[in-house]
PDB file of C-alpha atoms in Angstrom:
ATOM      1  CA  MET A   7     -12.234  33.422  14.220  1.00  0.00           C
ATOM      2  CA  ILE A   8     -12.672  30.579  11.715  1.00  0.00           C
ATOM      3  CA  LEU A   9      -9.446  31.384   9.852  1.00  0.00           C
ATOM      4  CA  GLN A  10      -7.504  31.672  13.107  1.00  0.00           C
ATOM      5  CA  SER A  11      -8.877  28.323  14.267  1.00  0.00           C
ATOM      6  CA  VAL A  12      -7.777  26.667  11.026  1.00  0.00           C
ATOM      7  CA  ILE A  13      -4.306  28.225  11.292  1.00  0.00           C
ATOM      8  CA  ASN A  14      -3.944  27.180  14.947  1.00  0.00           C
ATOM      9  CA  ALA A  15      -5.082  23.635  14.198  1.00  0.00           C
ATOM     10  CA  VAL A  16      -2.746  23.146  11.235  1.00  0.00           C
ATOM     11  CA  PHE A  17       0.160  24.749  13.093  1.00  0.00           C
ATOM     12  CA  GLN A  18      -0.210  22.449  16.114  1.00  0.00           C
ATOM     13  CA  VAL A  19      -0.449  19.332  13.931  1.00  0.00           C
ATOM     14  CA  ILE A  20       2.731  20.381  12.115  1.00  0.00           C
ATOM     15  CA  VAL A  21       4.616  21.188  15.341  1.00  0.00           C
ATOM     16  CA  LEU A  22       3.740  17.848  16.960  1.00  0.00           C
ATOM     17  CA  SER A  23       4.609  15.992  13.753  1.00  0.00           C
ATOM     18  CA  VAL A  24       8.123  17.413  13.267  1.00  0.00           C
ATOM     19  CA  ILE A  25       9.987  15.070  15.647  1.00  0.00           C
ATOM     20  CA  PRO A  26       8.015  11.986  14.524  1.00  0.00           C
ATOM     21  CA  PHE A  27       8.665  12.882  10.879  1.00  0.00           C
ATOM     22  CA  ILE A  28      12.425  13.256  11.429  1.00  0.00           C
ATOM     23  CA  TRP A  29      12.501   9.952  13.338  1.00  0.00           C
ATOM     24  CA  TRP A  30      10.552   8.188  10.575  1.00  0.00           C
ATOM     25  CA  PHE A  31      12.687   9.744   7.825  1.00  0.00           C
ATOM     26  CA  PHE A  32      15.914   8.358   9.256  1.00  0.00           C
ATOM     27  CA  SER A  33      14.645   5.040  10.606  1.00  0.00           C
ATOM     28  CA  ALA A  34      11.605   3.747   8.725  1.00  0.00           C
ATOM     29  CA  LYS A  35      11.183   5.659   5.473  1.00  0.00           C
ATOM     30  CA  LYS A  36      11.964   2.600   3.339  1.00  0.00           C
ATOM     31  CA  GLU A  37       9.640   0.312   5.310  1.00  0.00           C
ATOM     32  CA  GLN A  38       6.299   2.169   5.289  1.00  0.00           C
ATOM     33  CA  SER A  39       4.638   5.521   4.748  1.00  0.00           C
ATOM     34  CA  PHE A  40       4.778   8.141   7.486  1.00  0.00           C
ATOM     35  CA  LEU A  41       1.053   7.997   8.293  1.00  0.00           C
ATOM     36  CA  ALA A  42       0.973   4.194   8.390  1.00  0.00           C
ATOM     37  CA  TRP A  43       4.042   4.236  10.655  1.00  0.00           C
ATOM     38  CA  LEU A  44       2.098   6.457  13.074  1.00  0.00           C
ATOM     39  CA  GLY A  45      -1.000   4.252  12.879  1.00  0.00           C
ATOM     40  CA  LEU A  46      -3.139   6.777  11.001  1.00  0.00           C
ATOM     41  CA  ARG A  47      -4.968   4.102   9.030  1.00  0.00           C
ATOM     42  CA  LYS A  48      -8.363   2.430   8.980  1.00  0.00           C
ATOM     43  CA  PRO A  49      -8.899   0.264  12.086  1.00  0.00           C
ATOM     44  CA  VAL A  50      -9.122  -3.479  11.545  1.00  0.00           C
ATOM     45  CA  ILE A  51     -11.920  -4.568  13.896  1.00  0.00           C
ATOM     46  CA  GLU A  52     -12.642  -8.257  14.441  1.00  0.00           C
ATOM     47  CA  ASN A  53     -15.734  -7.926  16.647  1.00  0.00           C
ATOM     48  CA  LYS A  54     -17.582  -4.666  15.973  1.00  0.00           C
ATOM     49  CA  GLY A  55     -20.085  -5.104  18.808  1.00  0.00           C
ATOM     50  CA  ASN A  56     -17.321  -5.655  21.354  1.00  0.00           C
ATOM     51  CA  TYR A  57     -15.351  -2.757  19.871  1.00  0.00           C
ATOM     52  CA  PHE A  58     -18.207  -0.242  20.181  1.00  0.00           C
ATOM     53  CA  VAL A  59     -18.972  -1.345  23.744  1.00  0.00           C
ATOM     54  CA  TRP A  60     -15.337  -0.716  24.676  1.00  0.00           C
ATOM     55  CA  PHE A  61     -15.406   2.610  22.797  1.00  0.00           C
ATOM     56  CA  LEU A  62     -18.375   3.805  24.882  1.00  0.00           C
ATOM     57  CA  VAL A  63     -17.038   2.409  28.168  1.00  0.00           C
ATOM     58  CA  ILE A  64     -13.665   4.073  27.661  1.00  0.00           C
ATOM     59  CA  PHE A  65     -15.302   7.360  26.668  1.00  0.00           C
ATOM     60  CA  VAL A  66     -17.265   7.368  29.953  1.00  0.00           C
ATOM     61  CA  LEU A  67     -14.234   6.267  32.007  1.00  0.00           C
ATOM     62  CA  LEU A  68     -12.108   8.983  30.442  1.00  0.00           C
ATOM     63  CA  PHE A  69     -14.324  11.978  30.500  1.00  0.00           C
ATOM     64  CA  GLY A  70     -16.305  11.267  33.659  1.00  0.00           C
ATOM     65  CA  PRO A  71     -13.299  11.953  35.921  1.00  0.00           C
ATOM     66  CA  LEU A  72     -11.988  14.749  33.693  1.00  0.00           C
ATOM     67  CA  PHE A  73     -15.269  16.653  33.648  1.00  0.00           C
ATOM     68  CA  THR A  74     -15.666  16.115  37.401  1.00  0.00           C
ATOM     69  CA  ILE A  75     -12.239  17.633  38.034  1.00  0.00           C
ATOM     70  CA  SER A  76     -13.000  20.504  35.635  1.00  0.00           C
ATOM     71  CA  TYR A  77     -16.345  21.232  37.286  1.00  0.00           C
ATOM     72  CA  PHE A  78     -15.233  21.129  40.929  1.00  0.00           C
ATOM     73  CA  TYR A  79     -11.588  22.162  40.876  1.00  0.00           C
ATOM     74  CA  LEU A  80     -10.792  24.226  37.775  1.00  0.00           C
ATOM     75  CA  ASP A  81     -11.789  27.755  36.902  1.00  0.00           C
ATOM     76  CA  SER A  82     -13.356  27.443  33.440  1.00  0.00           C
ATOM     77  CA  SER A  83     -11.457  30.568  32.343  1.00  0.00           C
ATOM     78  CA  ILE A  84      -8.177  28.594  32.279  1.00  0.00           C
ATOM     79  CA  LEU A  85      -9.540  25.817  30.061  1.00  0.00           C
ATOM     80  CA  ALA A  86      -8.698  25.848  26.350  1.00  0.00           C
ATOM     81  CA  SER A  87     -12.395  25.581  25.482  1.00  0.00           C
ATOM     82  CA  ASN A  88     -13.023  28.891  27.305  1.00  0.00           C
ATOM     83  CA  ARG A  89     -12.472  30.732  24.017  1.00  0.00           C
ATOM     84  CA  PHE A  90     -15.918  29.511  22.934  1.00  0.00           C
ATOM     85  CA  THR A  91     -17.800  30.574  26.061  1.00  0.00           C
ATOM     86  CA  GLY A  92     -21.275  31.913  25.308  1.00  0.00           C
ATOM     87  CA  LEU A  93     -20.770  32.018  21.523  1.00  0.00           C
ATOM     88  CA  GLY A  94     -23.391  29.371  20.735  1.00  0.00           C
ATOM     89  CA  LEU A  95     -23.571  27.959  17.220  1.00  0.00           C
ATOM     90  CA  SER A  96     -21.454  30.803  15.823  1.00  0.00           C
ATOM     91  CA  ALA A  97     -18.435  28.979  17.279  1.00  0.00           C
ATOM     92  CA  LEU A  98     -19.300  25.595  15.765  1.00  0.00           C
ATOM     93  CA  ILE A  99     -16.667  25.515  12.993  1.00  0.00           C
ATOM     94  CA  PRO A 100     -13.834  26.897  15.175  1.00  0.00           C
ATOM     95  CA  ALA A 101     -14.812  24.388  17.888  1.00  0.00           C
ATOM     96  CA  LEU A 102     -14.694  21.528  15.384  1.00  0.00           C
ATOM     97  CA  PHE A 103     -11.193  22.505  14.243  1.00  0.00           C
ATOM     98  CA  TYR A 104     -10.034  22.942  17.843  1.00  0.00           C
ATOM     99  CA  ALA A 105     -11.464  19.662  19.139  1.00  0.00           C
ATOM    100  CA  ILE A 106     -10.888  17.335  16.210  1.00  0.00           C
ATOM    101  CA  VAL A 107      -7.721  18.672  14.572  1.00  0.00           C
ATOM    102  CA  GLN A 108      -5.812  21.014  16.888  1.00  0.00           C
ATOM    103  CA  THR A 109      -5.995  18.858  20.010  1.00  0.00           C
ATOM    104  CA  GLY A 110      -7.487  15.510  18.988  1.00  0.00           C
ATOM    105  CA  LEU A 111      -5.386  14.784  15.912  1.00  0.00           C
ATOM    106  CA  SER A 112      -2.132  16.450  16.954  1.00  0.00           C
ATOM    107  CA  GLU A 113      -2.011  14.806  20.395  1.00  0.00           C
ATOM    108  CA  GLU A 114      -2.987  11.374  19.086  1.00  0.00           C
ATOM    109  CA  LEU A 115      -0.342  11.546  16.365  1.00  0.00           C
ATOM    110  CA  PHE A 116       2.331  12.360  18.919  1.00  0.00           C
ATOM    111  CA  PHE A 117       1.357  10.319  21.987  1.00  0.00           C
ATOM    112  CA  ARG A 118      -0.456   7.223  20.692  1.00  0.00           C
ATOM    113  CA  GLY A 119       1.018   7.314  17.186  1.00  0.00           C
ATOM    114  CA  PHE A 120       4.650   8.215  17.796  1.00  0.00           C
ATOM    115  CA  LEU A 121       5.536   7.697  21.468  1.00  0.00           C
ATOM    116  CA  LEU A 122       3.468   4.602  22.217  1.00  0.00           C
ATOM    117  CA  LYS A 123       4.620   2.749  19.118  1.00  0.00           C
ATOM    118  CA  ARG A 124       8.280   3.601  19.710  1.00  0.00           C
ATOM    119  CA  PHE A 125       8.068   2.688  23.413  1.00  0.00           C
ATOM    120  CA  MET A 126       6.234  -0.557  22.550  1.00  0.00           C
ATOM    121  CA  HIS A 127       8.969  -1.515  20.138  1.00  0.00           C
ATOM    122  CA  LYS A 128      11.588  -0.955  22.830  1.00  0.00           C
ATOM    123  CA  PHE A 129       9.859  -2.056  26.048  1.00  0.00           C
ATOM    124  CA  GLY A 130       6.724  -4.007  25.073  1.00  0.00           C
ATOM    125  CA  PHE A 131       3.090  -2.922  25.189  1.00  0.00           C
ATOM    126  CA  GLN A 132       2.448  -2.604  28.947  1.00  0.00           C
ATOM    127  CA  ILE A 133       5.566  -0.599  29.802  1.00  0.00           C
ATOM    128  CA  GLY A 134       5.320   1.424  26.595  1.00  0.00           C
ATOM    129  CA  ASN A 135       1.685   2.299  27.208  1.00  0.00           C
ATOM    130  CA  ILE A 136       2.380   3.325  30.809  1.00  0.00           C
ATOM    131  CA  MET A 137       5.269   5.520  29.665  1.00  0.00           C
ATOM    132  CA  GLN A 138       3.303   7.388  27.003  1.00  0.00           C
ATOM    133  CA  SER A 139       0.297   7.804  29.308  1.00  0.00           C
ATOM    134  CA  LEU A 140       2.473   9.227  32.100  1.00  0.00           C
ATOM    135  CA  LEU A 141       3.969  11.753  29.692  1.00  0.00           C
ATOM    136  CA  PHE A 142       0.476  12.605  28.433  1.00  0.00           C
ATOM    137  CA  GLY A 143      -0.723  13.154  32.006  1.00  0.00           C
ATOM    138  CA  ILE A 144       2.347  15.174  33.024  1.00  0.00           C
ATOM    139  CA  LEU A 145       1.951  17.474  30.002  1.00  0.00           C
ATOM    140  CA  HIS A 146      -1.640  18.261  30.964  1.00  0.00           C
ATOM    141  CA  GLY A 147      -0.719  18.749  34.626  1.00  0.00           C
ATOM    142  CA  TRP A 148       2.117  21.072  33.656  1.00  0.00           C
ATOM    143  CA  MET A 149      -0.302  23.199  31.610  1.00  0.00           C
ATOM    144  CA  PHE A 150      -2.267  23.977  34.809  1.00  0.00           C
ATOM    145  CA  PHE A 151       0.666  24.058  37.263  1.00  0.00           C
ATOM    146  CA  SER A 152       0.664  27.857  37.663  1.00  0.00           C
ATOM    147  CA  TYR A 153      -3.099  28.127  38.127  1.00  0.00           C
ATOM    148  CA  ILE A 154      -4.202  25.423  40.549  1.00  0.00           C
ATOM    149  CA  PRO A 155      -3.033  23.811  43.826  1.00  0.00           C
ATOM    150  CA  LEU A 156      -0.524  20.961  43.583  1.00  0.00           C
ATOM    151  CA  VAL A 157      -3.040  18.351  44.750  1.00  0.00           C
ATOM    152  CA  VAL A 158      -5.348  19.281  41.850  1.00  0.00           C
ATOM    153  CA  VAL A 159      -2.384  19.141  39.436  1.00  0.00           C
ATOM    154  CA  VAL A 160      -1.804  15.566  40.640  1.00  0.00           C
ATOM    155  CA  LEU A 161      -5.485  14.754  39.996  1.00  0.00           C
ATOM    156  CA  VAL A 162      -5.201  16.178  36.469  1.00  0.00           C
ATOM    157  CA  VAL A 163      -2.050  14.132  35.803  1.00  0.00           C
ATOM    158  CA  LEU A 164      -3.701  10.937  37.071  1.00  0.00           C
ATOM    159  CA  ALA A 165      -6.972  11.482  35.188  1.00  0.00           C
ATOM    160  CA  THR A 166      -5.376  12.419  31.862  1.00  0.00           C
ATOM    161  CA  GLY A 167      -2.721   9.722  32.279  1.00  0.00           C
ATOM    162  CA  PHE A 168      -5.481   7.148  32.813  1.00  0.00           C
ATOM    163  CA  ALA A 169      -7.214   8.502  29.704  1.00  0.00           C
ATOM    164  CA  GLY A 170      -3.997   8.167  27.725  1.00  0.00           C
ATOM    165  CA  TYR A 171      -3.509   4.587  28.907  1.00  0.00           C
ATOM    166  CA  LEU A 172      -7.035   3.515  27.936  1.00  0.00           C
ATOM    167  CA  MET A 173      -6.791   5.177  24.530  1.00  0.00           C
ATOM    168  CA  GLY A 174      -3.489   3.410  23.904  1.00  0.00           C
ATOM    169  CA  TRP A 175      -5.046   0.123  25.012  1.00  0.00           C
ATOM    170  CA  ILE A 176      -8.064   0.319  22.705  1.00  0.00           C
ATOM    171  CA  ASN A 177      -5.861   1.293  19.751  1.00  0.00           C
ATOM    172  CA  GLU A 178      -3.450  -1.574  20.152  1.00  0.00           C
ATOM    173  CA  ARG A 179      -5.797  -4.259  21.477  1.00  0.00           C
ATOM    174  CA  LYS A 180      -9.056  -3.551  19.623  1.00  0.00           C
ATOM    175  CA  SER A 181      -8.106  -1.498  16.539  1.00  0.00           C
ATOM    176  CA  ASN A 182      -5.028  -3.314  15.216  1.00  0.00           C
ATOM    177  CA  GLY A 183      -2.771  -0.373  16.061  1.00  0.00           C
ATOM    178  CA  SER A 184      -4.871   2.311  14.378  1.00  0.00           C
ATOM    179  CA  ILE A 185      -4.986   5.657  16.173  1.00  0.00           C
ATOM    180  CA  ILE A 186      -8.283   6.506  14.461  1.00  0.00           C
ATOM    181  CA  THR A 187     -10.111   5.042  17.465  1.00  0.00           C
ATOM    182  CA  SER A 188      -8.384   7.183  20.101  1.00  0.00           C
ATOM    183  CA  TRP A 189      -8.621  10.189  17.778  1.00  0.00           C
ATOM    184  CA  GLY A 190     -12.394   9.658  17.708  1.00  0.00           C
ATOM    185  CA  ILE A 191     -12.658   9.362  21.493  1.00  0.00           C
ATOM    186  CA  HIS A 192     -10.357  12.332  22.069  1.00  0.00           C
ATOM    187  CA  GLY A 193     -12.025  14.536  19.467  1.00  0.00           C
ATOM    188  CA  ILE A 194     -15.564  13.786  20.662  1.00  0.00           C
ATOM    189  CA  GLY A 195     -14.584  14.483  24.270  1.00  0.00           C
ATOM    190  CA  ASN A 196     -12.994  17.824  23.412  1.00  0.00           C
ATOM    191  CA  LEU A 197     -15.947  18.732  21.209  1.00  0.00           C
ATOM    192  CA  PHE A 198     -18.309  17.947  24.083  1.00  0.00           C
ATOM    193  CA  ALA A 199     -16.282  20.268  26.349  1.00  0.00           C
ATOM    194  CA  SER A 200     -16.398  22.970  23.667  1.00  0.00           C
ATOM    195  CA  PHE A 201     -20.165  22.650  23.314  1.00  0.00           C
ATOM    196  CA  MET A 202     -20.552  23.028  27.082  1.00  0.00           C
ATOM    197  CA  ALA A 203     -18.575  26.273  26.886  1.00  0.00           C
ATOM    198  CA  MET A 204     -20.456  27.478  23.805  1.00  0.00           C
ATOM    199  CA  PHE A 205     -23.780  27.169  25.573  1.00  0.00           C
ATOM    200  CA  ASN A 206     -22.570  28.097  29.089  1.00  0.00           C
ATOM    201  CA  LEU A 207     -23.270  24.631  30.500  1.00  0.00           C
ATOM    202  CA  LEU A 208     -20.121  24.386  32.623  1.00  0.00           C
TER     203      LEU A 208
END
């Protein structure tokens, strides 16, 4: 299970990095490194107290609605974290790879690293952030489209889109464009969901 988790995590990061890498190679290779271009760099934080307050507020705003929707409207068997159900601490390492690398890192590289920064360059921050967050929400809604009623799909799109918007906002407005912040929020949230499955809390 550990080896498979590592393979899945690395594979997803590679898949979601292919288009950004090609784009960077032909448009920005001479200007900066690939990872810096995506914002995978240390955050520059001017006011650490303010930053950590926003980090916690956004975490609650993101995962409160998402966990509410999961609890009341989604069958836990269709959630990605279901693979860890009832496994307890034996699933800790696979859960870490799933939450932090497979979903957290790969999705932040693509949505907040690649799409948001390209959209911002073209349309400005507000429009760019709305665009990437809508795509983020639609992707998550599409994943559940065959399993849940349309009204719940809309709730998933809105909740995950809102999450995507807030993570884009904190990156660009409080972290000097670094996606490390949203990666932390995203990874912790997914790890929390995995722990709930591991110990049958959901």
